[in-house]
Amino acid sequence: QSALTQPPSASGTPGQSVTISCTGTSSDVGGYNYVSWYQQHPGKAPKLMIYDVTKRPSGVPDRFSGSKSGNTASLTVSGLQAEDEADYYCSSYAGRKTVVFGGGTKLTVL
Amino acid sequence: QVQLQESGPGLVKPSETLSLTCTVSDDSISSYYWGWIRQPPGKGLEWIGYIYYSVTTYYNPSLKSRVTISVDTSKNQFFLNLSSVTAADTAVYYCARVFGYNDPRVFDVWGQGTMVTVAS
């Protein structure tokens, strides 16, 4: 069970769209439509932003969207705002009641 | 909205057992999976394991030999024991509610986290 691969960093200016990728294998990301994305501000607990690839929990702005193609999932943040600056982690169900996380991406709003 | 609160020692000696408690604010502990996730300083998240209704447990294969998760439904609490700890187990430990009965996969409510340092 290896960690999912995310780029260490991403950036954009206010109002822009930014996409963060999350690459796994056919045993996790590619095998299930069960990818989640979490936002984590410094010193805080992670917050669920997207689950089951495309679903948004109540209260999460629709500026956040998710997608998947093959073994790679993506999180897109549209209309970037200063408060979106945070670390973002993907996770995927990996079968047999196991979960694997990505290494995290630091999103900077320039 | 349910709230979770971790508690336990902030310092554990090498080779000893790390023990943490997560208290759930309502009576839903019998209705969900409940899990533990950790985050070493400056690093990413690592799934440790989860439990359902004090009967079924699932663990990260890399930690399975050292981890035990249990639950006390009468107290709305679940627990993490990690044995034979080393400095590599130093991390913030989070408890979380897990969504998905057949395929538990989404950590939708998190505790604030508790820092545990392994040092002599």
Short mmCIF file of C-alpha atoms in Angstrom, two decimals:
data_model
loop_
_atom_site.label_atom_id
_atom_site.label_comp_id
_atom_site.label_asym_id
_atom_site.label_seq_id
_atom_site.Cartn_x
_atom_site.Cartn_y
_atom_site.Cartn_z
CA GLN A 1 0.00 0.00 0.00
CA SER A 2 1.94 3.02 -1.29
CA ALA A 3 0.98 6.64 -0.78
CA LEU A 4 -0.81 8.39 -3.61
CA THR A 5 1.32 10.86 -5.57
CA GLN A 6 0.57 14.58 -5.39
CA PRO A 7 2.68 17.52 -6.55
CA PRO A 8 4.34 19.13 -3.52
CA SER A 9 3.15 22.60 -4.46
CA ALA A 10 0.69 24.54 -6.58
CA SER A 11 -0.08 28.22 -6.88
CA GLY A 12 -2.35 30.76 -8.45
CA THR A 13 -3.47 34.36 -8.20
CA PRO A 14 -6.83 35.43 -6.79
CA GLY A 15 -9.65 34.65 -9.19
CA GLN A 16 -7.68 32.03 -11.11
CA SER A 17 -8.38 28.30 -11.24
CA VAL A 18 -5.89 25.79 -9.94
CA THR A 19 -5.93 22.01 -10.36
CA ILE A 20 -4.14 19.56 -8.07
CA SER A 21 -3.56 16.00 -9.22
CA CYS A 22 -3.52 12.77 -7.24
CA THR A 23 -2.12 9.68 -8.94
CA GLY A 24 -2.55 6.14 -7.71
CA THR A 25 -2.99 2.73 -9.24
CA SER A 26 -5.77 0.48 -10.44
CA SER A 27 -5.90 -0.92 -6.90
CA ASP A 28 -6.97 2.36 -5.39
CA VAL A 29 -7.81 5.53 -7.36
CA GLY A 30 -8.48 3.68 -10.60
CA GLY A 31 -10.39 0.85 -9.01
CA TYR A 32 -13.03 2.77 -7.07
CA ASN A 33 -14.94 6.03 -7.32
CA TYR A 34 -13.98 6.70 -3.73
CA VAL A 35 -11.49 9.56 -3.82
CA SER A 36 -11.70 12.27 -1.16
CA TRP A 37 -9.97 15.61 -0.78
CA TYR A 38 -9.11 17.35 2.51
CA GLN A 39 -8.05 20.92 3.20
CA GLN A 40 -5.71 21.60 6.10
CA HIS A 41 -4.76 25.03 7.36
CA PRO A 42 -1.63 25.32 9.54
CA GLY A 43 -2.17 23.93 13.02
CA LYS A 44 -5.68 22.78 12.22
CA ALA A 45 -7.36 19.46 11.62
CA PRO A 46 -8.09 18.43 8.03
CA LYS A 47 -11.50 19.35 6.63
CA LEU A 48 -13.38 17.23 4.12
CA MET A 49 -13.89 19.14 0.86
CA ILE A 50 -14.78 16.48 -1.73
CA TYR A 51 -15.77 12.82 -1.39
CA ASP A 52 -16.58 10.02 -3.80
CA VAL A 53 -14.64 11.89 -6.52
CA THR A 54 -17.17 14.66 -7.17
CA LYS A 55 -19.45 15.13 -4.16
CA ARG A 56 -19.29 18.21 -1.94
CA PRO A 57 -20.33 18.10 1.72
CA SER A 58 -22.82 20.69 2.85
CA GLY A 59 -21.13 24.04 3.41
CA VAL A 60 -18.22 23.56 1.00
CA PRO A 61 -18.23 26.26 -1.70
CA ASP A 62 -19.00 25.13 -5.22
CA ARG A 63 -15.68 26.66 -6.25
CA PHE A 64 -14.24 23.29 -5.22
CA SER A 65 -14.78 20.44 -7.63
CA GLY A 66 -13.37 16.97 -8.19
CA SER A 67 -12.88 14.65 -11.12
CA LYS A 68 -11.12 11.43 -12.05
CA SER A 69 -9.65 9.87 -15.15
CA GLY A 70 -8.11 6.44 -14.93
CA ASN A 71 -5.67 6.28 -12.03
CA THR A 72 -5.52 10.05 -11.54
CA ALA A 73 -7.95 12.20 -9.59
CA SER A 74 -8.00 15.98 -9.59
CA LEU A 75 -9.20 18.78 -7.36
CA THR A 76 -9.97 22.09 -9.03
CA VAL A 77 -10.34 25.30 -7.08
CA SER A 78 -11.98 27.99 -9.19
CA GLY A 79 -12.11 31.68 -8.38
CA LEU A 80 -9.14 31.29 -6.05
CA GLN A 81 -9.40 33.21 -2.79
CA ALA A 82 -6.82 34.05 -0.14
CA GLU A 83 -8.44 31.69 2.36
CA ASP A 84 -7.93 28.77 -0.01
CA GLU A 85 -4.21 28.85 0.78
CA ALA A 86 -3.68 25.57 2.64
CA ASP A 87 -2.39 22.03 2.29
CA TYR A 88 -4.59 19.66 0.33
CA TYR A 89 -4.57 15.89 0.71
CA CYS A 90 -6.27 13.28 -1.41
CA SER A 91 -7.24 9.85 -0.18
CA SER A 92 -8.65 6.76 -1.82
CA TYR A 93 -10.32 3.58 -0.74
CA ALA A 94 -7.85 0.80 -1.57
CA GLY A 95 -9.98 -2.29 -1.08
CA ARG A 96 -10.21 -4.76 1.80
CA LYS A 97 -11.34 -1.97 4.12
CA THR A 98 -8.14 0.08 3.74
CA VAL A 99 -7.50 3.72 2.88
CA VAL A 100 -4.43 5.42 1.47
CA PHE A 101 -3.56 9.14 1.54
CA GLY A 102 -1.54 11.28 -0.81
CA GLY A 103 1.57 13.12 0.29
CA GLY A 104 -0.14 16.49 0.21
CA THR A 105 0.05 19.64 -1.91
CA LYS A 106 0.75 23.10 -0.55
CA LEU A 107 -1.48 25.59 -2.38
CA THR A 108 -0.20 29.15 -2.38
CA VAL A 109 -2.34 32.12 -3.37
CA LEU A 110 0.06 34.65 -4.87
CA GLN B 1 -22.86 18.22 14.50
CA VAL B 2 -21.01 15.53 16.40
CA GLN B 3 -17.69 16.57 17.94
CA LEU B 4 -14.64 14.43 18.66
CA GLN B 5 -11.96 15.05 21.27
CA GLU B 6 -8.66 13.20 21.59
CA SER B 7 -6.94 12.80 24.94
CA GLY B 8 -3.86 11.03 26.28
CA PRO B 9 -0.21 11.49 27.23
CA GLY B 10 1.78 13.93 25.17
CA LEU B 11 5.06 12.14 25.87
CA VAL B 12 5.75 8.41 25.58
CA LYS B 13 9.06 6.63 26.12
CA PRO B 14 10.62 4.52 23.37
CA SER B 15 9.54 0.85 23.41
CA GLU B 16 6.44 1.67 25.47
CA THR B 17 2.80 1.73 24.36
CA LEU B 18 1.07 4.87 23.12
CA SER B 19 -2.53 5.01 24.34
CA LEU B 20 -5.09 7.58 23.22
CA THR B 21 -8.81 8.08 23.79
CA CYS B 22 -11.33 9.73 21.48
CA THR B 23 -14.58 10.90 23.06
CA VAL B 24 -17.63 11.24 20.81
CA SER B 25 -20.09 13.97 21.79
CA ASP B 26 -23.29 12.05 21.00
CA ASP B 27 -24.64 8.50 21.01
CA SER B 28 -23.82 7.72 17.40
CA ILE B 29 -20.77 5.60 18.23
CA SER B 30 -22.65 2.38 17.40
CA SER B 31 -23.71 3.65 13.99
CA TYR B 32 -20.43 4.44 12.26
CA TYR B 33 -16.88 3.36 11.70
CA TRP B 34 -14.40 5.36 13.79
CA GLY B 35 -10.79 5.83 12.81
CA TRP B 36 -7.35 7.09 13.68
CA ILE B 37 -5.02 9.06 11.39
CA ARG B 38 -1.63 10.51 12.24
CA GLN B 39 0.62 13.22 10.85
CA PRO B 40 4.35 13.41 11.68
CA PRO B 41 5.67 16.96 12.03
CA GLY B 42 5.89 18.61 8.63
CA LYS B 43 4.69 15.49 6.83
CA GLY B 44 1.51 14.07 5.34
CA LEU B 45 -1.41 12.11 6.70
CA GLU B 46 -1.22 8.38 7.40
CA TRP B 47 -4.24 6.17 7.96
CA ILE B 48 -3.78 3.99 11.07
CA GLY B 49 -7.02 2.02 11.20
CA TYR B 50 -10.70 1.99 12.10
CA ILE B 51 -13.31 0.10 14.08
CA TYR B 52 -17.01 -0.61 13.76
CA TYR B 53 -19.24 -1.30 16.73
CA SER B 54 -16.47 -2.88 18.83
CA VAL B 55 -16.53 -5.91 16.58
CA THR B 56 -14.73 -5.22 13.37
CA THR B 57 -11.31 -3.62 13.06
CA TYR B 58 -9.13 -2.87 10.07
CA TYR B 59 -5.56 -1.64 10.21
CA ASN B 60 -2.91 -0.18 7.96
CA PRO B 61 -0.80 -3.19 6.97
CA SER B 62 2.39 -1.29 7.80
CA LEU B 63 1.25 -0.81 11.42
CA LYS B 64 -0.95 -3.85 11.92
CA SER B 65 1.46 -5.77 14.15
CA ARG B 66 1.57 -2.90 16.67
CA VAL B 67 -1.93 -1.39 16.56
CA THR B 68 -5.08 -2.14 18.51
CA ILE B 69 -8.25 -0.06 18.21
CA SER B 70 -11.13 -0.71 20.58
CA VAL B 71 -14.38 0.95 21.61
CA ASP B 72 -16.49 1.43 24.74
CA THR B 73 -19.99 2.20 23.55
CA SER B 74 -21.23 2.85 27.10
CA LYS B 75 -18.84 5.79 27.36
CA ASN B 76 -19.03 6.95 23.71
CA GLN B 77 -15.28 6.47 23.46
CA PHE B 78 -12.86 4.63 21.23
CA PHE B 79 -9.20 3.99 21.79
CA LEU B 80 -5.85 3.61 20.07
CA ASN B 81 -2.99 1.53 21.40
CA LEU B 82 0.31 1.53 19.50
CA SER B 83 2.98 -0.69 20.99
CA SER B 84 6.78 -0.65 20.84
CA VAL B 85 6.92 2.99 19.80
CA THR B 86 9.99 4.70 18.39
CA ALA B 87 10.79 8.28 17.46
CA ALA B 88 9.19 7.60 14.08
CA ASP B 89 5.82 7.42 15.83
CA THR B 90 6.06 11.04 16.92
CA ALA B 91 3.08 12.75 15.32
CA VAL B 92 -0.19 14.55 15.72
CA TYR B 93 -2.82 11.86 16.15
CA TYR B 94 -6.35 12.55 14.92
CA CYS B 95 -9.52 10.61 15.55
CA ALA B 96 -12.29 10.81 12.97
CA ARG B 97 -15.74 9.54 12.07
CA VAL B 98 -15.72 7.36 8.98
CA PHE B 99 -18.44 7.43 6.34
CA GLY B 100 -19.28 4.38 4.26
CA TYR B 101 -20.61 1.19 5.80
CA ASN B 102 -19.64 -1.32 3.11
CA ASP B 103 -16.56 0.57 1.97
CA PRO B 104 -15.45 2.87 4.81
CA ARG B 105 -13.60 5.58 3.00
CA VAL B 106 -14.43 9.15 4.03
CA PHE B 107 -13.28 10.89 7.19
CA ASP B 108 -16.09 13.43 7.52
CA VAL B 109 -15.68 14.65 11.11
CA TRP B 110 -12.29 15.11 12.75
CA GLY B 111 -11.03 15.77 16.23
CA GLN B 112 -8.65 18.66 16.79
CA GLY B 113 -5.67 16.32 17.08
CA THR B 114 -3.23 15.61 19.86
CA MET B 115 0.57 15.78 19.61
CA VAL B 116 2.43 12.74 20.88
CA THR B 117 6.20 12.82 21.20
CA VAL B 118 8.24 9.66 21.64
CA ALA B 119 11.38 10.47 23.64
CA SER B 120 13.20 9.31 26.72
#
